[in-house]
């Protein structure tokens, strides 16, 4: 892996490895001066009941639909509101601590709109305003890539409903399970996943491998 990194013409490589490789970070740090441990990501999985096994198809209290191209501005505004100030692994590097990741999340969420291998679910309030979204990657291993609830609508079970809606939609599409992940300190969604029949499966470590050191960090 380090040979590949060395051959690549990149200032920064974001590298993830399984957390049970407990000796791996020490090994990397001995071989490379400019390695930063950036975060730990936990992965949870929920089995999705087959359509035939479901007795209640309206478990959620909210109104929802799949988003289409016309929803782009509303979804972009929702993502910006939901993730304002959110800090992901890029904040671990001194020179990137102030990088605003929100526009990246907007782009990521919108990439699931009108896509063959993804879908975007939105929950609506009584005025048809989008108050929550889930961007879902399809395929053999479906995954909720990004999901959130508008800050003004939190603490009322909207997220719990959203997770049920996604499970129902995937069940209709013949899927057997769905993955979801976040940083290990993001306790609110993790508690919600546990309440929503997700179980912890594994964790990965994120490290930054810098060619010459992060922007404001002197090279050792
Ligand atoms: C994580 C997130 C989606 C949760 O949304 P939410 O709709 O507030 O979630 P819920 O309402 O289902 O649960 C939140 C809390 O409200 C509580 N709650 C739910 N329904 C409630 C009700 N009717 N009355 C009072 N409290 C309630 C839950 O018990 C939970 O409490 P806890 O945090 O102590 O466990 C939201 O905080 C968010 O968008 N965060 C930023 C984005 C993010 O981190 N996304 C996840 C990773 S992609």
mmCIF file of C-alpha atoms and ligand atoms in Angstrom:
data_model
loop_
_atom_site.group_PDB
_atom_site.id
_atom_site.type_symbol
_atom_site.label_atom_id
_atom_site.label_comp_id
_atom_site.label_asym_id
_atom_site.label_seq_id
_atom_site.Cartn_x
_atom_site.Cartn_y
_atom_site.Cartn_z
ATOM 1 C CA UNK A 1 0.000 0.000 0.000
ATOM 2 C CA UNK A 2 2.796 2.414 0.853
ATOM 3 C CA UNK A 3 4.432 1.666 -2.515
ATOM 4 C CA UNK A 4 1.183 2.653 -4.245
ATOM 5 C CA UNK A 5 0.981 5.828 -2.168
ATOM 6 C CA UNK A 6 4.601 6.691 -2.957
ATOM 7 C CA UNK A 7 4.025 6.182 -6.686
ATOM 8 C CA UNK A 8 0.892 8.371 -6.683
ATOM 9 C CA UNK A 9 1.230 12.066 -7.385
ATOM 10 C CA UNK A 10 -0.896 13.102 -4.422
ATOM 11 C CA UNK A 11 -0.339 15.477 -1.513
ATOM 12 C CA UNK A 12 -2.729 13.591 0.754
ATOM 13 C CA UNK A 13 -4.003 10.019 0.781
ATOM 14 C CA UNK A 14 -6.954 9.194 3.046
ATOM 15 C CA UNK A 15 -6.467 5.589 4.067
ATOM 16 C CA UNK A 16 -8.834 3.340 6.015
ATOM 17 C CA UNK A 17 -8.059 -0.026 7.552
ATOM 18 C CA UNK A 18 -9.896 -2.443 9.874
ATOM 19 C CA UNK A 19 -9.692 -1.480 13.551
ATOM 20 C CA UNK A 20 -8.660 -4.989 14.550
ATOM 21 C CA UNK A 21 -5.280 -4.404 12.875
ATOM 22 C CA UNK A 22 -4.266 -2.987 16.233
ATOM 23 C CA UNK A 23 -0.543 -2.851 15.505
ATOM 24 C CA UNK A 24 -0.999 -1.186 12.102
ATOM 25 C CA UNK A 25 -0.867 2.477 13.118
ATOM 26 C CA UNK A 26 2.382 1.994 15.036
ATOM 27 C CA UNK A 27 3.789 0.231 11.998
ATOM 28 C CA UNK A 28 2.763 3.101 9.697
ATOM 29 C CA UNK A 29 4.126 5.726 12.090
ATOM 30 C CA UNK A 30 7.497 3.952 12.201
ATOM 31 C CA UNK A 31 7.679 3.959 8.383
ATOM 32 C CA UNK A 32 6.268 7.410 7.657
ATOM 33 C CA UNK A 33 6.791 10.726 9.418
ATOM 34 C CA UNK A 34 3.643 12.441 8.161
ATOM 35 C CA UNK A 35 0.884 10.140 9.342
ATOM 36 C CA UNK A 36 -2.107 11.520 11.245
ATOM 37 C CA UNK A 37 -4.776 9.425 12.909
ATOM 38 C CA UNK A 38 -7.973 11.155 11.760
ATOM 39 C CA UNK A 39 -10.965 9.229 13.108
ATOM 40 C CA UNK A 40 -12.660 5.908 13.807
ATOM 41 C CA UNK A 41 -15.739 4.970 11.788
ATOM 42 C CA UNK A 42 -18.257 2.410 13.044
ATOM 43 C CA UNK A 43 -20.441 0.325 10.725
ATOM 44 C CA UNK A 44 -23.882 -0.955 11.654
ATOM 45 C CA UNK A 45 -26.200 -3.218 9.657
ATOM 46 C CA UNK A 46 -29.914 -3.868 9.757
ATOM 47 C CA UNK A 47 -31.695 -6.799 8.183
ATOM 48 C CA UNK A 48 -34.553 -5.720 5.966
ATOM 49 C CA UNK A 49 -37.699 -7.798 6.281
ATOM 50 C CA UNK A 50 -38.906 -9.359 3.039
ATOM 51 C CA UNK A 51 -42.151 -7.804 1.758
ATOM 52 C CA UNK A 52 -43.980 -11.082 2.423
ATOM 53 C CA UNK A 53 -42.961 -11.035 6.104
ATOM 54 C CA UNK A 54 -44.146 -7.496 6.818
ATOM 55 C CA UNK A 55 -47.417 -7.077 8.639
ATOM 56 C CA UNK A 56 -47.394 -3.285 8.916
ATOM 57 C CA UNK A 57 -46.400 -1.246 5.866
ATOM 58 C CA UNK A 58 -47.083 2.129 7.489
ATOM 59 C CA UNK A 59 -44.888 2.021 10.575
ATOM 60 C CA UNK A 60 -43.726 5.592 10.063
ATOM 61 C CA UNK A 61 -45.719 8.634 11.087
ATOM 62 C CA UNK A 62 -44.151 11.048 8.593
ATOM 63 C CA UNK A 63 -44.976 11.675 4.934
ATOM 64 C CA UNK A 64 -42.231 10.795 2.539
ATOM 65 C CA UNK A 65 -41.360 10.245 -1.107
ATOM 66 C CA UNK A 66 -38.388 9.613 -3.343
ATOM 67 C CA UNK A 67 -36.755 12.889 -4.357
ATOM 68 C CA UNK A 68 -36.403 13.772 -8.051
ATOM 69 C CA UNK A 69 -34.400 16.288 -10.071
ATOM 70 C CA UNK A 70 -36.809 19.107 -9.190
ATOM 71 C CA UNK A 71 -35.995 18.677 -5.495
ATOM 72 C CA UNK A 72 -32.339 19.589 -5.990
ATOM 73 C CA UNK A 73 -32.484 23.128 -4.475
ATOM 74 C CA UNK A 74 -34.566 22.010 -1.478
ATOM 75 C CA UNK A 75 -32.306 19.027 -0.784
ATOM 76 C CA UNK A 76 -29.165 21.166 -1.096
ATOM 77 C CA UNK A 77 -30.588 23.687 1.395
ATOM 78 C CA UNK A 78 -31.596 20.865 3.754
ATOM 79 C CA UNK A 79 -28.133 19.268 3.665
ATOM 80 C CA UNK A 80 -26.519 22.672 4.350
ATOM 81 C CA UNK A 81 -28.793 23.232 7.372
ATOM 82 C CA UNK A 82 -28.308 19.701 8.727
ATOM 83 C CA UNK A 83 -24.509 19.598 8.466
ATOM 84 C CA UNK A 84 -23.593 23.223 9.257
ATOM 85 C CA UNK A 85 -20.502 23.109 11.460
ATOM 86 C CA UNK A 86 -20.147 19.326 11.195
ATOM 87 C CA UNK A 87 -16.538 18.219 11.530
ATOM 88 C CA UNK A 88 -15.374 15.030 9.874
ATOM 89 C CA UNK A 89 -11.917 13.464 9.644
ATOM 90 C CA UNK A 90 -10.471 16.404 7.669
ATOM 91 C CA UNK A 91 -10.596 18.461 10.881
ATOM 92 C CA UNK A 92 -7.839 16.217 12.288
ATOM 93 C CA UNK A 93 -5.200 17.867 10.100
ATOM 94 C CA UNK A 94 -4.101 21.244 11.505
ATOM 95 C CA UNK A 95 -4.068 22.868 8.080
ATOM 96 C CA UNK A 96 -7.518 21.589 7.193
ATOM 97 C CA UNK A 97 -9.237 22.191 10.538
ATOM 98 C CA UNK A 98 -11.321 25.032 9.147
ATOM 99 C CA UNK A 99 -12.262 23.323 5.885
ATOM 100 C CA UNK A 100 -16.021 23.474 5.395
ATOM 101 C CA UNK A 101 -17.112 19.963 4.448
ATOM 102 C CA UNK A 102 -20.744 20.904 3.900
ATOM 103 C CA UNK A 103 -20.545 21.543 0.145
ATOM 104 C CA UNK A 104 -18.943 18.115 -0.239
ATOM 105 C CA UNK A 105 -21.916 16.612 1.595
ATOM 106 C CA UNK A 106 -24.329 18.532 -0.665
ATOM 107 C CA UNK A 107 -22.586 17.123 -3.744
ATOM 108 C CA UNK A 108 -22.542 13.614 -2.250
ATOM 109 C CA UNK A 109 -26.250 13.680 -1.352
ATOM 110 C CA UNK A 110 -27.290 15.075 -4.756
ATOM 111 C CA UNK A 111 -25.282 12.390 -6.569
ATOM 112 C CA UNK A 112 -27.990 9.940 -5.400
ATOM 113 C CA UNK A 113 -30.756 11.867 -7.212
ATOM 114 C CA UNK A 114 -32.064 10.257 -10.404
ATOM 115 C CA UNK A 115 -29.284 7.715 -10.193
ATOM 116 C CA UNK A 116 -29.431 4.054 -11.236
ATOM 117 C CA UNK A 117 -27.408 2.907 -8.257
ATOM 118 C CA UNK A 118 -28.799 5.243 -5.638
ATOM 119 C CA UNK A 119 -31.908 6.918 -4.333
ATOM 120 C CA UNK A 120 -32.766 9.850 -2.160
ATOM 121 C CA UNK A 121 -35.636 9.638 0.309
ATOM 122 C CA UNK A 122 -37.123 12.831 1.760
ATOM 123 C CA UNK A 123 -39.555 13.242 4.631
ATOM 124 C CA UNK A 124 -42.015 16.118 4.334
ATOM 125 C CA UNK A 125 -43.884 18.220 6.843
ATOM 126 C CA UNK A 126 -47.527 19.270 6.544
ATOM 127 C CA UNK A 127 -46.498 22.107 4.202
ATOM 128 C CA UNK A 128 -44.604 19.734 1.884
ATOM 129 C CA UNK A 129 -41.263 21.089 3.070
ATOM 130 C CA UNK A 130 -38.416 18.543 3.155
ATOM 131 C CA UNK A 131 -37.353 18.104 6.796
ATOM 132 C CA UNK A 132 -35.174 15.001 6.557
ATOM 133 C CA UNK A 133 -33.332 13.037 3.898
ATOM 134 C CA UNK A 134 -31.494 9.776 3.373
ATOM 135 C CA UNK A 135 -29.114 9.248 0.439
ATOM 136 C CA UNK A 136 -28.961 5.511 -0.194
ATOM 137 C CA UNK A 137 -26.503 3.568 -2.321
ATOM 138 C CA UNK A 138 -28.028 0.465 -3.939
ATOM 139 C CA UNK A 139 -26.360 -2.720 -5.211
ATOM 140 C CA UNK A 140 -25.316 -5.918 -3.434
ATOM 141 C CA UNK A 141 -24.492 -4.025 -0.255
ATOM 142 C CA UNK A 142 -27.019 -1.185 0.075
ATOM 143 C CA UNK A 143 -25.847 1.588 2.366
ATOM 144 C CA UNK A 144 -27.337 4.751 3.802
ATOM 145 C CA UNK A 145 -24.493 7.019 2.730
ATOM 146 C CA UNK A 146 -25.790 10.175 4.375
ATOM 147 C CA UNK A 147 -28.918 10.957 6.402
ATOM 148 C CA UNK A 148 -30.020 13.808 8.605
ATOM 149 C CA UNK A 149 -32.947 15.725 10.076
ATOM 150 C CA UNK A 150 -33.354 19.503 9.957
ATOM 151 C CA UNK A 151 -32.109 20.965 13.288
ATOM 152 C CA UNK A 152 -35.528 22.516 14.014
ATOM 153 C CA UNK A 153 -37.239 19.088 13.748
ATOM 154 C CA UNK A 154 -34.893 16.969 15.862
ATOM 155 C CA UNK A 155 -35.865 15.054 19.012
ATOM 156 C CA UNK A 156 -39.292 13.994 17.753
ATOM 157 C CA UNK A 157 -38.543 10.614 16.208
ATOM 158 C CA UNK A 158 -38.251 11.807 12.580
ATOM 159 C CA UNK A 159 -34.941 9.973 12.114
ATOM 160 C CA UNK A 160 -36.394 6.762 13.524
ATOM 161 C CA UNK A 161 -39.206 7.022 10.967
ATOM 162 C CA UNK A 162 -36.742 7.783 8.174
ATOM 163 C CA UNK A 163 -34.743 4.630 8.926
ATOM 164 C CA UNK A 164 -37.961 2.572 8.800
ATOM 165 C CA UNK A 165 -38.948 4.190 5.504
ATOM 166 C CA UNK A 166 -35.565 3.350 3.954
ATOM 167 C CA UNK A 167 -35.808 -0.242 5.216
ATOM 168 C CA UNK A 168 -39.293 -0.521 3.704
ATOM 169 C CA UNK A 169 -38.185 0.911 0.352
ATOM 170 C CA UNK A 170 -35.207 -1.454 0.203
ATOM 171 C CA UNK A 171 -37.418 -4.374 1.135
ATOM 172 C CA UNK A 172 -39.694 -3.494 -1.808
ATOM 173 C CA UNK A 173 -36.595 -3.588 -4.026
ATOM 174 C CA UNK A 174 -35.696 -7.094 -2.861
ATOM 175 C CA UNK A 175 -32.774 -6.122 -0.606
ATOM 176 C CA UNK A 176 -31.948 -8.210 2.466
ATOM 177 C CA UNK A 177 -30.029 -5.666 4.539
ATOM 178 C CA UNK A 178 -28.727 -2.099 4.736
ATOM 179 C CA UNK A 179 -25.462 -0.666 6.106
ATOM 180 C CA UNK A 180 -24.907 2.655 7.843
ATOM 181 C CA UNK A 181 -21.815 4.275 9.338
ATOM 182 C CA UNK A 182 -20.556 7.318 11.196
ATOM 183 C CA UNK A 183 -17.707 8.564 13.353
ATOM 184 C CA UNK A 184 -17.568 6.755 16.672
ATOM 185 C CA UNK A 185 -18.293 9.900 18.718
ATOM 186 C CA UNK A 186 -21.552 10.673 16.857
ATOM 187 C CA UNK A 187 -23.669 9.216 19.638
ATOM 188 C CA UNK A 188 -27.161 10.485 18.703
ATOM 189 C CA UNK A 189 -27.508 8.534 15.437
ATOM 190 C CA UNK A 190 -25.767 5.498 16.939
ATOM 191 C CA UNK A 191 -28.369 5.376 19.744
ATOM 192 C CA UNK A 192 -31.118 5.731 17.145
ATOM 193 C CA UNK A 193 -29.666 2.858 15.098
ATOM 194 C CA UNK A 194 -29.660 0.604 18.149
ATOM 195 C CA UNK A 195 -33.338 1.439 18.723
ATOM 196 C CA UNK A 196 -34.012 0.772 15.025
ATOM 197 C CA UNK A 197 -32.733 -2.810 14.907
ATOM 198 C CA UNK A 198 -29.268 -2.023 13.578
ATOM 199 C CA UNK A 199 -26.397 -3.995 15.114
ATOM 200 C CA UNK A 200 -22.745 -3.076 15.359
ATOM 201 C CA UNK A 201 -20.637 -5.001 12.838
ATOM 202 C CA UNK A 202 -17.118 -3.532 12.585
ATOM 203 C CA UNK A 203 -14.988 -0.396 12.760
ATOM 204 C CA UNK A 204 -12.260 1.134 10.611
ATOM 205 C CA UNK A 205 -9.519 3.639 11.381
ATOM 206 C CA UNK A 206 -8.946 6.636 9.105
ATOM 207 C CA UNK A 207 -5.427 7.959 8.691
ATOM 208 C CA UNK A 208 -4.031 10.768 6.574
ATOM 209 C CA UNK A 209 -0.800 9.990 4.743
ATOM 210 C CA UNK A 210 0.767 13.298 3.747
ATOM 211 C CA UNK A 211 3.488 13.612 1.145
ATOM 212 C CA UNK A 212 5.164 16.551 2.849
ATOM 213 C CA UNK A 213 3.105 17.235 5.955
ATOM 214 C CA UNK A 214 -0.249 18.991 6.399
ATOM 215 C CA UNK A 215 -0.295 22.648 5.306
ATOM 216 C CA UNK A 216 0.449 24.241 8.672
ATOM 217 C CA UNK A 217 2.475 21.431 10.206
ATOM 218 C CA UNK A 218 6.254 21.525 9.882
ATOM 219 C CA UNK A 219 7.706 18.411 8.246
ATOM 220 C CA UNK A 220 9.565 16.301 10.784
HETATM 221 C C1 LIG B 1 -28.745 12.112 14.118
HETATM 222 C C2 LIG B 1 -30.030 12.828 13.738
HETATM 223 C C3 LIG B 1 -30.428 12.394 12.331
HETATM 224 C C4 LIG B 1 -31.144 12.416 14.712
HETATM 225 O O1 LIG B 1 -32.392 12.977 14.258
HETATM 226 P P1 LIG B 1 -33.697 13.049 15.205
HETATM 227 O O2 LIG B 1 -34.892 13.097 14.324
HETATM 228 O O3 LIG B 1 -33.525 14.099 16.232
HETATM 229 O O4 LIG B 1 -33.622 11.596 15.881
HETATM 230 P P2 LIG B 1 -34.714 10.986 16.859
HETATM 231 O O5 LIG B 1 -35.767 12.001 17.177
HETATM 232 O O6 LIG B 1 -35.168 9.689 16.277
HETATM 233 O O7 LIG B 1 -33.833 10.731 18.149
HETATM 234 C C5 LIG B 1 -33.116 11.812 18.753
HETATM 235 C C6 LIG B 1 -33.406 11.895 20.229
HETATM 236 O O8 LIG B 1 -34.739 12.356 20.427
HETATM 237 C C7 LIG B 1 -35.432 11.458 21.266
HETATM 238 N N1 LIG B 1 -36.846 11.434 20.856
HETATM 239 C C8 LIG B 1 -37.342 10.798 19.794
HETATM 240 N N2 LIG B 1 -38.679 10.972 19.759
HETATM 241 C C9 LIG B 1 -38.987 11.770 20.800
HETATM 242 C C10 LIG B 1 -40.200 12.334 21.288
HETATM 243 N N3 LIG B 1 -41.368 12.110 20.687
HETATM 244 N N4 LIG B 1 -40.133 13.116 22.384
HETATM 245 C C11 LIG B 1 -38.957 13.347 22.997
HETATM 246 N N5 LIG B 1 -37.780 12.855 22.587
HETATM 247 C C12 LIG B 1 -37.805 12.063 21.500
HETATM 248 C C13 LIG B 1 -34.771 10.143 21.036
HETATM 249 O O9 LIG B 1 -34.981 9.262 22.144
HETATM 250 C C14 LIG B 1 -33.339 10.562 20.924
HETATM 251 O O10 LIG B 1 -32.760 10.768 22.209
HETATM 252 P P3 LIG B 1 -31.222 10.403 22.505
HETATM 253 O O11 LIG B 1 -30.368 11.285 21.620
HETATM 254 O O12 LIG B 1 -31.062 10.699 23.963
HETATM 255 O O13 LIG B 1 -31.043 8.955 22.185
HETATM 256 C C15 LIG B 1 -29.864 14.370 13.783
HETATM 257 O O14 LIG B 1 -29.364 14.716 15.058
HETATM 258 C C16 LIG B 1 -28.942 14.897 12.698
HETATM 259 O O15 LIG B 1 -29.410 15.184 11.577
HETATM 260 N N6 LIG B 1 -27.618 15.030 13.004
HETATM 261 C C17 LIG B 1 -26.624 15.539 12.058
HETATM 262 C C18 LIG B 1 -26.363 14.566 10.918
HETATM 263 C C19 LIG B 1 -25.836 13.214 11.380
HETATM 264 O O16 LIG B 1 -25.037 13.093 12.301
HETATM 265 N N7 LIG B 1 -26.310 12.159 10.656
HETATM 266 C C20 LIG B 1 -25.950 10.772 10.966
HETATM 267 C C21 LIG B 1 -24.730 10.315 10.249
HETATM 268 S S1 LIG B 1 -24.895 10.292 8.490
#
